[in-house]
Amino acid sequence: MNTFDFGIVGLGVMGRNLLLNIASNKFAAAGLDLDTEKVNSLQQEANADHKIEATTDVKHFASLIQRPRAIMLLVPAGKPVDSAIQSLLPHLEEGDIIIDGGNTYFTDTDRRFLELAEKGIHFFGMGISGGEKGARFGPSMMPGGDKKAYERLRPIFEAIAAKVDGEPCVEYLGNGSAGNYVKMVHNGIEYGIMQLISEIYDLMKRGYNLDEDTIQKTFEEWNQGDLKSYLIEITGHILKQKDEDGSRLINQISDWAKSKGTGKWTSQNAMDLQVPVPTIDAAVVMRDMSKSKPERIEAAKILTWNANQQDVKTSEAIASLKDTLFFAILITYAQGLAQLKTASKEYNYELNLETVTKIWRGGCIIRADVLEDFRKAFAANADLPNILLNSDIAKKLTDTQAGTRNVIQFAVQKGLPIAGLMNSLAYFDAYRSENLPTNLIQAQRDYFGAHTYERIDAPGVFHTQWND
Ligand code: 6PG
């Protein structure tokens, strides 16, 4: 009894794989799930080297784990997390640690932290990214909150994390719900990049009429250069996959995509913080748009456009598409990282963005070579408000903007939907505008509502009796 190093509640794909990862790193791991089938199948998968015990009995589970206990919850966000905590509490003691490893909304973590602190239980949220393979062989993990509790478990997390240049993709990120917040924004960026890739794919197919082999090989090639990243890599794999009849599987997959909410939360909270993240907003909107298939079928019949025939050489098209995707992906990271900067101040997280970009370099869904450039940018200037202000990043954007503008013009003329790409360019153009036309908006507000306005030539607020 009480000999296991770590416990996991929830033996779904993530929980079970993380538990196997822990056991493969020579830590004894106990698992709890109410579903007997999940418990049995985990027990069967464990090999002789693994010290694993899985059970459906919460009391027995608690008795297996060394005191003070370390228990991670990997259950769906929301009520299931509260229920899991409630079922554990009668079997826990002061000093025990509960870690929420799910995609929990950050304010829930703040609430649970306070509730559990009253009972002497340490609680912290830790976003985990990498999907099922990541969980099994090395995820990126984003812990925040109770630092002492994290420090006690650091050896386990560092052992099971993905490694980049020998450095583990896990590090304490900051106070309170910092871990969940960073994971939420990670997912917002994930939504943005997935949307951008899908728009580029559409442009290749319906815009420049590239054949399926060329499209697939292009993604494979892109993964060898500046665009090297997990999402580009899997796109190459996906486009290669054949269905049972030998045709490409992608063409049989419906064009509406579900979402669990983390992208929407990122957008919603960015609006609360007044941080512009338009590429992420567009990605959320486009998933919603994708769901209205019957309406889109109707609309396609009446909202027509006769696109001009534009002849572009395939090699030129591919080169411009590459620049466009690279440009827009940089802008998406810039938006997410700027959101983290503001959130850190607002919620007192004390985030260090060099650390965040460092642990995103491996294991997680948005891992990409370009993260190392961001890490360097924050290492050079920890107070950088936006990575677009780093001269190396700025150069990459100015070098790729001509291709981006060409592709966007082409898509507009073709009538193809590219909300993610357009919003990325719009963000860039607004951000680099010393003067915006917002003076007119100030004047309009004062005109109809006497909301006052500020002037560029004198301090204070002004109101004018506008001439009707
Ligand atoms: C990860 C993923 C993971 C999950 C997303 C999917 O980092 O490993 O982001 O957390 O796959 O939540 O999100 P949607 O269902 O909202 O697309």
GROMACS .gro file of C-alpha atoms and ligand atoms in nm:
model
  485
    1MET     CA    1   0.000   0.000   0.000
    2ASN     CA    2   0.101   0.362  -0.062
    3THR     CA    3   0.395   0.270  -0.282
    4PHE     CA    4   0.292   0.421  -0.616
    5ASP     CA    5   0.456   0.749  -0.725
    6PHE     CA    6   0.164   0.894  -0.916
    7GLY     CA    7  -0.205   0.846  -0.984
    8ILE     CA    8  -0.420   0.930  -1.284
    9VAL     CA    9  -0.797   0.964  -1.278
   10GLY     CA   10  -0.957   0.911  -1.619
   11LEU     CA   11  -0.817   0.636  -1.838
   12GLY     CA   12  -0.938   0.766  -2.172
   13VAL     CA   13  -0.684   0.796  -2.452
   14MET     CA   14  -0.486   1.078  -2.288
   15GLY     CA   15  -0.495   0.938  -1.933
   16ARG     CA   16  -0.402   0.587  -2.030
   17ASN     CA   17  -0.117   0.697  -2.258
   18LEU     CA   18   0.024   0.938  -2.004
   19LEU     CA   19   0.012   0.665  -1.743
   20LEU     CA   20   0.201   0.427  -1.975
   21ASN     CA   21   0.453   0.705  -2.041
   22ILE     CA   22   0.505   0.753  -1.666
   23ALA     CA   23   0.543   0.379  -1.613
   24SER     CA   24   0.788   0.352  -1.904
   25ASN     CA   25   1.000   0.610  -1.722
   26LYS     CA   26   1.021   0.376  -1.422
   27PHE     CA   27   0.768   0.549  -1.201
   28ALA     CA   28   0.495   0.338  -1.044
   29ALA     CA   29   0.160   0.464  -1.169
   30ALA     CA   30  -0.192   0.393  -1.045
   31GLY     CA   31  -0.499   0.452  -1.261
   32LEU     CA   32  -0.865   0.504  -1.175
   33ASP     CA   33  -1.164   0.486  -1.407
   34LEU     CA   34  -1.523   0.385  -1.344
   35ASP     CA   35  -1.526   0.195  -1.672
   36THR     CA   36  -1.410  -0.164  -1.612
   37GLU     CA   37  -1.323  -0.212  -1.977
   38LYS     CA   38  -1.077   0.079  -1.971
   39VAL     CA   39  -0.920  -0.053  -1.652
   40ASN     CA   40  -0.880  -0.404  -1.793
   41SER     CA   41  -0.744  -0.294  -2.128
   42LEU     CA   42  -0.480  -0.075  -1.960
   43GLN     CA   43  -0.382  -0.363  -1.734
   44GLN     CA   44  -0.340  -0.583  -2.043
   45GLU     CA   45  -0.130  -0.326  -2.228
   46ALA     CA   46   0.114  -0.282  -1.941
   47ASN     CA   47   0.426  -0.493  -1.989
   48ALA     CA   48   0.643  -0.671  -1.732
   49ASP     CA   49   0.867  -0.365  -1.684
   50HIS     CA   50   0.575  -0.139  -1.601
   51LYS     CA   51   0.459  -0.093  -1.247
   52ILE     CA   52   0.095  -0.016  -1.309
   53GLU     CA   53  -0.222  -0.086  -1.119
   54ALA     CA   54  -0.558   0.026  -1.247
   55THR     CA   55  -0.882   0.006  -1.056
   56THR     CA   56  -1.245   0.118  -1.053
   57ASP     CA   57  -1.242   0.164  -0.675
   58VAL     CA   58  -1.153   0.515  -0.560
   59LYS     CA   59  -1.066   0.408  -0.204
   60HIS     CA   60  -0.827   0.142  -0.326
   61PHE     CA   61  -0.679   0.388  -0.578
   62ALA     CA   62  -0.604   0.642  -0.302
   63SER     CA   63  -0.451   0.373  -0.084
   64LEU     CA   64  -0.207   0.275  -0.358
   65ILE     CA   65  -0.039   0.616  -0.387
   66GLN     CA   66   0.253   0.739  -0.175
   67ARG     CA   67   0.176   1.022   0.068
   68PRO     CA   68   0.158   1.313   0.013
   69ARG     CA   69  -0.029   1.187  -0.291
   70ALA     CA   70   0.007   1.323  -0.643
   71ILE     CA   71  -0.303   1.267  -0.853
   72MET     CA   72  -0.368   1.399  -1.200
   73LEU     CA   73  -0.719   1.437  -1.341
   74LEU     CA   74  -0.758   1.369  -1.711
   75VAL     CA   75  -1.131   1.394  -1.746
   76PRO     CA   76  -1.339   1.623  -1.969
   77ALA     CA   77  -1.337   1.990  -1.863
   78GLY     CA   78  -1.626   2.127  -1.656
   79LYS     CA   79  -1.849   1.924  -1.424
   80PRO     CA   80  -1.654   1.595  -1.460
   81VAL     CA   81  -1.352   1.766  -1.300
   82ASP     CA   82  -1.561   1.878  -1.000
   83SER     CA   83  -1.716   1.530  -0.968
   84ALA     CA   84  -1.375   1.363  -0.982
   85ILE     CA   85  -1.246   1.598  -0.709
   86GLN     CA   86  -1.552   1.531  -0.493
   87SER     CA   87  -1.514   1.156  -0.522
   88LEU     CA   88  -1.144   1.174  -0.430
   89LEU     CA   89  -1.170   1.417  -0.137
   90PRO     CA   90  -1.292   1.173   0.133
   91HIS     CA   91  -0.983   0.959   0.064
   92LEU     CA   92  -0.722   1.236   0.057
   93GLU     CA   93  -0.518   1.399   0.331
   94GLU     CA   94  -0.368   1.743   0.390
   95GLY     CA   95  -0.066   1.804   0.171
   96ASP     CA   96  -0.188   1.584  -0.116
   97ILE     CA   97  -0.165   1.732  -0.465
   98ILE     CA   98  -0.430   1.731  -0.737
   99ILE     CA   99  -0.330   1.836  -1.089
  100ASP     CA  100  -0.588   1.912  -1.355
  101GLY     CA  101  -0.432   1.805  -1.685
  102GLY     CA  102  -0.736   1.880  -1.901
  103ASN     CA  103  -0.839   2.175  -2.117
  104THR     CA  104  -1.006   2.352  -1.827
  105TYR     CA  105  -1.127   2.712  -1.848
  106PHE     CA  106  -0.884   2.912  -1.639
  107THR     CA  107  -1.138   3.071  -1.403
  108ASP     CA  108  -1.251   2.720  -1.297
  109THR     CA  109  -0.892   2.650  -1.192
  110ASP     CA  110  -0.882   2.969  -0.983
  111ARG     CA  111  -1.204   2.865  -0.808
  112ARG     CA  112  -1.090   2.507  -0.745
  113PHE     CA  113  -0.756   2.628  -0.614
  114LEU     CA  114  -0.930   2.831  -0.342
  115GLU     CA  115  -1.181   2.558  -0.256
  116LEU     CA  116  -0.910   2.295  -0.220
  117ALA     CA  117  -0.665   2.522  -0.036
  118GLU     CA  118  -0.925   2.545   0.244
  119LYS     CA  119  -0.897   2.169   0.279
  120GLY     CA  120  -0.517   2.170   0.276
  121ILE     CA  121  -0.502   2.013  -0.072
  122HIS     CA  122  -0.257   2.162  -0.323
  123PHE     CA  123  -0.412   2.212  -0.664
  124PHE     CA  124  -0.269   2.325  -0.991
  125GLY     CA  125  -0.367   2.328  -1.356
  126MET     CA  126  -0.133   2.196  -1.620
  127GLY     CA  127  -0.224   2.210  -1.988
  128ILE     CA  128  -0.099   1.906  -2.178
  129SER     CA  129  -0.056   1.906  -2.552
  130GLY     CA  130   0.046   1.649  -2.807
  131GLY     CA  131  -0.258   1.433  -2.859
  132GLU     CA  132  -0.248   1.060  -2.794
  133LYS     CA  133   0.103   1.002  -2.930
  134GLY     CA  134   0.238   1.299  -2.739
  135ALA     CA  135   0.089   1.170  -2.416
  136ARG     CA  136   0.250   0.829  -2.471
  137PHE     CA  137   0.594   0.934  -2.595
  138GLY     CA  138   0.647   1.295  -2.484
  139PRO     CA  139   0.397   1.579  -2.457
  140SER     CA  140   0.454   1.948  -2.394
  141MET     CA  141   0.319   2.038  -2.051
  142MET     CA  142   0.221   2.381  -1.923
  143PRO     CA  143   0.204   2.393  -1.543
  144GLY     CA  144   0.111   2.698  -1.339
  145GLY     CA  145  -0.012   2.779  -0.988
  146ASP     CA  146   0.127   2.610  -0.677
  147LYS     CA  147   0.501   2.620  -0.746
  148LYS     CA  148   0.605   2.410  -0.446
  149ALA     CA  149   0.367   2.134  -0.549
  150TYR     CA  150   0.501   2.147  -0.904
  151GLU     CA  151   0.861   2.133  -0.783
  152ARG     CA  152   0.787   1.812  -0.595
  153LEU     CA  153   0.665   1.648  -0.915
  154ARG     CA  154   0.914   1.807  -1.150
  155PRO     CA  155   1.132   1.492  -1.189
  156ILE     CA  156   0.832   1.291  -1.313
  157PHE     CA  157   0.714   1.561  -1.555
  158GLU     CA  158   1.062   1.628  -1.691
  159ALA     CA  159   1.114   1.256  -1.747
  160ILE     CA  160   0.793   1.209  -1.945
  161ALA     CA  161   0.802   1.537  -2.145
  162ALA     CA  162   0.917   1.576  -2.505
  163LYS     CA  163   1.278   1.694  -2.532
  164VAL     CA  164   1.428   1.953  -2.765
  165ASP     CA  165   1.810   1.967  -2.764
  166GLY     CA  166   1.793   1.767  -2.443
  167GLU     CA  167   1.567   2.026  -2.275
  168PRO     CA  168   1.230   1.902  -2.147
  169CYS     CA  169   0.918   2.069  -2.286
  170VAL     CA  170   0.779   2.139  -1.943
  171GLU     CA  171   0.855   2.426  -1.711
  172TYR     CA  172   0.669   2.613  -1.440
  173LEU     CA  173   0.499   2.903  -1.615
  174GLY     CA  174   0.344   3.130  -1.356
  175ASN     CA  175   0.093   3.203  -1.084
  176GLY     CA  176  -0.269   3.095  -1.048
  177SER     CA  177  -0.431   2.954  -1.358
  178ALA     CA  178  -0.133   3.041  -1.583
  179GLY     CA  179  -0.097   2.678  -1.701
  180ASN     CA  180  -0.455   2.651  -1.824
  181TYR     CA  181  -0.447   2.998  -1.976
  182VAL     CA  182  -0.132   2.928  -2.175
  183LYS     CA  183  -0.281   2.600  -2.298
  184MET     CA  184  -0.601   2.781  -2.401
  185VAL     CA  185  -0.401   3.028  -2.611
  186HIS     CA  186  -0.194   2.739  -2.748
  187ASN     CA  187  -0.522   2.596  -2.875
  188GLY     CA  188  -0.631   2.932  -3.017
  189ILE     CA  189  -0.309   2.943  -3.217
  190GLU     CA  190  -0.370   2.579  -3.316
  191TYR     CA  191  -0.713   2.676  -3.453
  192GLY     CA  192  -0.557   2.967  -3.647
  193ILE     CA  193  -0.282   2.760  -3.808
  194MET     CA  194  -0.520   2.475  -3.898
  195GLN     CA  195  -0.753   2.725  -4.065
  196LEU     CA  196  -0.465   2.883  -4.259
  197ILE     CA  197  -0.340   2.545  -4.381
  198SER     CA  198  -0.689   2.452  -4.495
  199GLU     CA  199  -0.720   2.781  -4.690
  200ILE     CA  200  -0.384   2.723  -4.860
  201TYR     CA  201  -0.496   2.369  -4.947
  202ASP     CA  202  -0.817   2.510  -5.096
  203LEU     CA  203  -0.619   2.764  -5.298
  204MET     CA  204  -0.394   2.489  -5.432
  205LYS     CA  205  -0.694   2.280  -5.529
  206ARG     CA  206  -0.969   2.517  -5.641
  207GLY     CA  207  -0.756   2.826  -5.701
  208TYR     CA  208  -0.446   2.714  -5.889
  209ASN     CA  209  -0.587   2.372  -5.993
  210LEU     CA  210  -0.286   2.177  -5.872
  211ASP     CA  211  -0.320   1.801  -5.893
  212GLU     CA  212  -0.349   1.593  -5.577
  213ASP     CA  213   0.004   1.450  -5.599
  214THR     CA  214   0.160   1.794  -5.635
  215ILE     CA  215  -0.041   1.925  -5.339
  216GLN     CA  216   0.062   1.635  -5.120
  217LYS     CA  217   0.429   1.655  -5.217
  218THR     CA  218   0.433   2.031  -5.167
  219PHE     CA  219   0.331   1.992  -4.803
  220GLU     CA  220   0.594   1.722  -4.762
  221GLU     CA  221   0.858   1.954  -4.909
  222TRP     CA  222   0.748   2.251  -4.702
  223ASN     CA  223   0.807   2.044  -4.394
  224GLN     CA  224   1.177   2.037  -4.481
  225GLY     CA  225   1.219   2.417  -4.471
  226ASP     CA  226   1.110   2.727  -4.277
  227LEU     CA  227   0.759   2.590  -4.239
  228LYS     CA  228   0.878   2.275  -4.062
  229SER     CA  229   0.616   2.198  -3.800
  230TYR     CA  230   0.389   1.926  -3.672
  231LEU     CA  231   0.074   2.059  -3.841
  232ILE     CA  232   0.242   2.083  -4.184
  233GLU     CA  233   0.389   1.736  -4.135
  234ILE     CA  234   0.056   1.574  -4.054
  235THR     CA  235  -0.109   1.754  -4.346
  236GLY     CA  236   0.139   1.580  -4.577
  237HIS     CA  237   0.050   1.247  -4.415
  238ILE     CA  238  -0.325   1.311  -4.427
  239LEU     CA  239  -0.322   1.396  -4.797
  240LYS     CA  240  -0.138   1.071  -4.871
  241GLN     CA  241  -0.385   0.849  -4.688
  242LYS     CA  242  -0.590   0.620  -4.912
  243ASP     CA  243  -0.944   0.506  -4.847
  244GLU     CA  244  -1.041   0.137  -4.871
  245ASP     CA  245  -1.114   0.174  -5.243
  246GLY     CA  246  -0.770   0.322  -5.312
  247SER     CA  247  -0.889   0.680  -5.360
  248ARG     CA  248  -0.768   0.961  -5.136
  249LEU     CA  249  -0.948   0.955  -4.803
  250ILE     CA  250  -0.952   1.335  -4.769
  251ASN     CA  251  -1.205   1.363  -5.052
  252GLN     CA  252  -1.453   1.148  -4.859
  253ILE     CA  253  -1.439   1.353  -4.541
  254SER     CA  254  -1.725   1.598  -4.485
  255ASP     CA  255  -1.650   1.969  -4.476
  256TRP     CA  256  -1.790   2.058  -4.135
  257ALA     CA  257  -1.569   2.051  -3.829
  258LYS     CA  258  -1.660   2.029  -3.463
  259SER     CA  259  -1.485   2.206  -3.178
  260LYS     CA  260  -1.466   2.160  -2.804
  261GLY     CA  261  -1.447   2.530  -2.723
  262THR     CA  262  -1.087   2.623  -2.646
  263GLY     CA  263  -1.053   2.834  -2.964
  264LYS     CA  264  -1.373   3.020  -2.881
  265TRP     CA  265  -1.254   3.080  -2.524
  266THR     CA  266  -0.931   3.228  -2.659
  267SER     CA  267  -1.123   3.470  -2.880
  268GLN     CA  268  -1.376   3.557  -2.611
  269ASN     CA  269  -1.110   3.631  -2.354
  270ALA     CA  270  -0.900   3.825  -2.604
  271MET     CA  271  -1.202   4.051  -2.656
  272ASP     CA  272  -1.237   4.094  -2.280
  273LEU     CA  273  -0.871   4.192  -2.261
  274GLN     CA  274  -0.906   4.409  -2.574
  275VAL     CA  275  -0.625   4.225  -2.749
  276PRO     CA  276  -0.679   4.179  -3.124
  277VAL     CA  277  -0.647   3.814  -3.236
  278PRO     CA  278  -0.834   3.833  -3.570
  279THR     CA  279  -0.678   3.521  -3.727
  280ILE     CA  280  -0.792   3.313  -3.429
  281ASP     CA  281  -1.136   3.480  -3.441
  282ALA     CA  282  -1.161   3.393  -3.811
  283ALA     CA  283  -1.069   3.031  -3.741
  284VAL     CA  284  -1.348   3.001  -3.484
  285VAL     CA  285  -1.594   3.172  -3.720
  286MET     CA  286  -1.500   2.943  -4.010
  287ARG     CA  287  -1.564   2.629  -3.803
  288ASP     CA  288  -1.908   2.771  -3.727
  289MET     CA  289  -1.959   2.862  -4.092
  290SER     CA  290  -1.862   2.509  -4.193
  291LYS     CA  291  -2.155   2.369  -3.995
  292SER     CA  292  -2.422   2.544  -4.204
  293LYS     CA  293  -2.392   2.304  -4.498
  294PRO     CA  294  -2.759   2.309  -4.609
  295GLU     CA  295  -2.759   2.690  -4.619
  296ARG     CA  296  -2.430   2.694  -4.807
  297ILE     CA  297  -2.574   2.459  -5.068
  298GLU     CA  298  -2.868   2.696  -5.120
  299ALA     CA  299  -2.649   3.005  -5.123
  300ALA     CA  300  -2.411   2.853  -5.379
  301LYS     CA  301  -2.699   2.852  -5.627
  302ILE     CA  302  -2.784   3.221  -5.601
  303LEU     CA  303  -2.477   3.403  -5.473
  304THR     CA  304  -2.265   3.344  -5.778
  305TRP     CA  305  -1.948   3.503  -5.910
  306ASN     CA  306  -1.784   3.456  -6.245
  307ALA     CA  307  -1.417   3.452  -6.164
  308ASN     CA  308  -1.171   3.574  -6.422
  309GLN     CA  309  -0.941   3.314  -6.565
  310GLN     CA  310  -0.597   3.394  -6.422
  311ASP     CA  311  -0.300   3.198  -6.548
  312VAL     CA  312  -0.020   3.158  -6.297
  313LYS     CA  313   0.278   2.925  -6.338
  314THR     CA  314   0.262   2.634  -6.094
  315SER     CA  315   0.611   2.693  -5.957
  316GLU     CA  316   0.535   3.062  -5.897
  317ALA     CA  317   0.204   2.978  -5.736
  318ILE     CA  318   0.367   2.729  -5.498
  319ALA     CA  319   0.642   2.975  -5.402
  320SER     CA  320   0.388   3.250  -5.326
  321LEU     CA  321   0.165   3.010  -5.133
  322LYS     CA  322   0.462   2.911  -4.921
  323ASP     CA  323   0.539   3.275  -4.840
  324THR     CA  324   0.174   3.340  -4.763
  325LEU     CA  325   0.141   3.050  -4.524
  326PHE     CA  326   0.464   3.136  -4.347
  327PHE     CA  327   0.362   3.503  -4.318
  328ALA     CA  328   0.016   3.425  -4.180
  329ILE     CA  329   0.145   3.162  -3.936
  330LEU     CA  330   0.393   3.415  -3.792
  331ILE     CA  331   0.107   3.663  -3.751
  332THR     CA  332  -0.104   3.401  -3.572
  333TYR     CA  333   0.170   3.329  -3.318
  334ALA     CA  334   0.219   3.706  -3.277
  335GLN     CA  335  -0.148   3.748  -3.185
  336GLY     CA  336  -0.149   3.461  -2.933
  337LEU     CA  337   0.176   3.572  -2.772
  338ALA     CA  338   0.051   3.931  -2.746
  339GLN     CA  339  -0.259   3.796  -2.574
  340LEU     CA  340  -0.040   3.610  -2.324
  341LYS     CA  341   0.153   3.930  -2.257
  342THR     CA  342  -0.162   4.122  -2.167
  343ALA     CA  343  -0.319   3.834  -1.976
  344SER     CA  344  -0.004   3.798  -1.769
  345LYS     CA  345  -0.039   4.157  -1.649
  346GLU     CA  346  -0.415   4.140  -1.604
  347TYR     CA  347  -0.416   3.812  -1.407
  348ASN     CA  348  -0.077   3.852  -1.240
  349TYR     CA  349   0.060   3.533  -1.398
  350GLU     CA  350   0.418   3.667  -1.429
  351LEU     CA  351   0.467   3.469  -1.749
  352ASN     CA  352   0.805   3.458  -1.915
  353LEU     CA  353   0.739   3.425  -2.288
  354GLU     CA  354   1.086   3.287  -2.351
  355THR     CA  355   0.988   2.992  -2.133
  356VAL     CA  356   0.650   2.954  -2.303
  357THR     CA  357   0.799   2.952  -2.653
  358LYS     CA  358   1.075   2.720  -2.533
  359ILE     CA  359   0.837   2.452  -2.408
  360TRP     CA  360   0.623   2.484  -2.723
  361ARG     CA  361   0.920   2.387  -2.942
  362GLY     CA  362   0.848   2.017  -2.896
  363GLY     CA  363   0.568   1.778  -2.802
  364CYS     CA  364   0.272   2.009  -2.859
  365ILE     CA  365   0.042   2.046  -3.159
  366ILE     CA  366   0.179   2.392  -3.252
  367ARG     CA  367   0.544   2.286  -3.232
  368ALA     CA  368   0.742   2.435  -3.518
  369ASP     CA  369   1.099   2.533  -3.597
  370VAL     CA  370   0.996   2.897  -3.593
  371LEU     CA  371   0.934   2.875  -3.217
  372GLU     CA  372   1.310   2.883  -3.169
  373ASP     CA  373   1.314   3.226  -3.342
  374PHE     CA  374   1.046   3.349  -3.102
  375ARG     CA  375   1.237   3.209  -2.805
  376LYS     CA  376   1.544   3.402  -2.918
  377ALA     CA  377   1.338   3.720  -2.965
  378PHE     CA  378   1.212   3.701  -2.604
  379ALA     CA  379   1.557   3.603  -2.477
  380ALA     CA  380   1.692   3.924  -2.635
  381ASN     CA  381   1.407   4.134  -2.495
  382ALA     CA  382   1.178   3.985  -2.231
  383ASP     CA  383   0.951   4.293  -2.249
  384LEU     CA  384   0.889   4.270  -2.623
  385PRO     CA  385   0.518   4.364  -2.654
  386ASN     CA  386   0.478   4.189  -2.989
  387ILE     CA  387   0.714   3.963  -3.184
  388LEU     CA  388   0.645   4.176  -3.495
  389LEU     CA  389   0.871   4.437  -3.332
  390ASN     CA  390   1.169   4.201  -3.332
  391SER     CA  391   1.390   4.292  -3.628
  392ASP     CA  392   1.455   3.930  -3.740
  393ILE     CA  393   1.083   3.847  -3.736
  394ALA     CA  394   1.001   4.180  -3.905
  395LYS     CA  395   1.244   4.091  -4.184
  396LYS     CA  396   1.082   3.751  -4.237
  397LEU     CA  397   0.745   3.926  -4.271
  398THR     CA  398   0.864   4.196  -4.508
  399ASP     CA  399   1.038   3.928  -4.719
  400THR     CA  400   0.717   3.726  -4.754
  401GLN     CA  401   0.457   4.003  -4.778
  402ALA     CA  402   0.475   4.047  -5.158
  403GLY     CA  403   0.383   3.680  -5.215
  404THR     CA  404   0.111   3.710  -4.952
  405ARG     CA  405  -0.047   4.012  -5.118
  406ASN     CA  406  -0.040   3.836  -5.458
  407VAL     CA  407  -0.206   3.523  -5.323
  408ILE     CA  408  -0.472   3.719  -5.137
  409GLN     CA  409  -0.552   3.926  -5.447
  410PHE     CA  410  -0.572   3.607  -5.649
  411ALA     CA  411  -0.809   3.444  -5.398
  412VAL     CA  412  -1.032   3.750  -5.379
  413GLN     CA  413  -1.061   3.757  -5.757
  414LYS     CA  414  -1.134   3.384  -5.761
  415GLY     CA  415  -1.398   3.427  -5.490
  416LEU     CA  416  -1.238   3.176  -5.254
  417PRO     CA  417  -1.297   3.210  -4.877
  418ILE     CA  418  -0.972   3.301  -4.704
  419ALA     CA  419  -1.084   3.464  -4.380
  420GLY     CA  420  -0.774   3.350  -4.191
  421LEU     CA  421  -0.528   3.479  -4.450
  422MET     CA  422  -0.712   3.808  -4.497
  423ASN     CA  423  -0.730   3.871  -4.125
  424SER     CA  424  -0.360   3.797  -4.088
  425LEU     CA  425  -0.270   4.053  -4.354
  426ALA     CA  426  -0.520   4.303  -4.211
  427TYR     CA  427  -0.361   4.266  -3.868
  428PHE     CA  428  -0.017   4.327  -4.019
  429ASP     CA  429  -0.132   4.633  -4.212
  430ALA     CA  430  -0.315   4.781  -3.913
  431TYR     CA  431  -0.026   4.711  -3.676
  432ARG     CA  432   0.223   4.883  -3.902
  433SER     CA  433  -0.006   5.188  -3.958
  434GLU     CA  434   0.124   5.485  -3.769
  435ASN     CA  435  -0.209   5.654  -3.837
  436LEU     CA  436  -0.541   5.474  -3.845
  437PRO     CA  437  -0.871   5.628  -3.952
  438THR     CA  438  -1.000   5.594  -3.597
  439ASN     CA  439  -1.003   5.974  -3.567
  440LEU     CA  440  -1.323   5.959  -3.770
  441ILE     CA  441  -1.475   5.706  -3.529
  442GLN     CA  442  -1.394   5.937  -3.236
  443ALA     CA  443  -1.563   6.223  -3.417
  444GLN     CA  444  -1.873   6.015  -3.499
  445ARG     CA  445  -1.910   5.908  -3.135
  446ASP     CA  446  -1.891   6.267  -3.026
  447TYR     CA  447  -2.134   6.375  -3.300
  448PHE     CA  448  -2.418   6.139  -3.212
  449GLY     CA  449  -2.353   6.075  -2.843
  450ALA     CA  450  -2.141   6.362  -2.707
  451HIS     CA  451  -1.889   6.095  -2.603
  452THR     CA  452  -1.605   6.350  -2.637
  453TYR     CA  453  -1.281   6.301  -2.825
  454GLU     CA  454  -0.908   6.350  -2.773
  455ARG     CA  455  -0.690   6.575  -2.991
  456ILE     CA  456  -0.336   6.532  -3.120
  457ASP     CA  457  -0.241   6.893  -3.053
  458ALA     CA  458  -0.368   6.940  -2.696
  459PRO     CA  459  -0.426   6.722  -2.385
  460GLY     CA  460  -0.769   6.661  -2.233
  461VAL     CA  461  -1.109   6.568  -2.373
  462PHE     CA  462  -1.315   6.781  -2.609
  463HIS     CA  463  -1.671   6.806  -2.730
  464THR     CA  464  -1.786   6.995  -3.036
  465GLN     CA  465  -2.130   7.132  -3.125
  466TRP     CA  466  -2.126   6.958  -3.461
  467ASN     CA  467  -2.284   7.147  -3.746
  468ASP     CA  468  -2.595   6.945  -3.850
  4696PG     C1  469  -0.357   1.939  -2.794
  4696PG     C2  470  -0.492   1.960  -2.855
  4696PG     C3  471  -0.597   1.894  -2.773
  4696PG     C4  472  -0.729   1.871  -2.845
  4696PG     C5  473  -0.799   1.999  -2.882
  4696PG     C6  474  -0.898   1.982  -2.993
  4696PG     O1  475  -0.293   2.039  -2.766
  4696PG     O2  476  -0.316   1.824  -2.778
  4696PG     O3  477  -0.518   2.095  -2.864
  4696PG     O4  478  -0.610   1.964  -2.654
  4696PG     O5  479  -0.710   1.791  -2.956
  4696PG     O6  480  -0.866   2.042  -2.769
  4696PG     O7  481  -0.977   2.092  -2.990
  4696PG     P1  482  -1.112   2.107  -3.068
  4696PG     O8  483  -1.191   1.981  -3.042
  4696PG     O9  484  -1.175   2.226  -3.009
  4696PG    O10  485  -1.073   2.121  -3.211
   0.00000   0.00000   0.00000
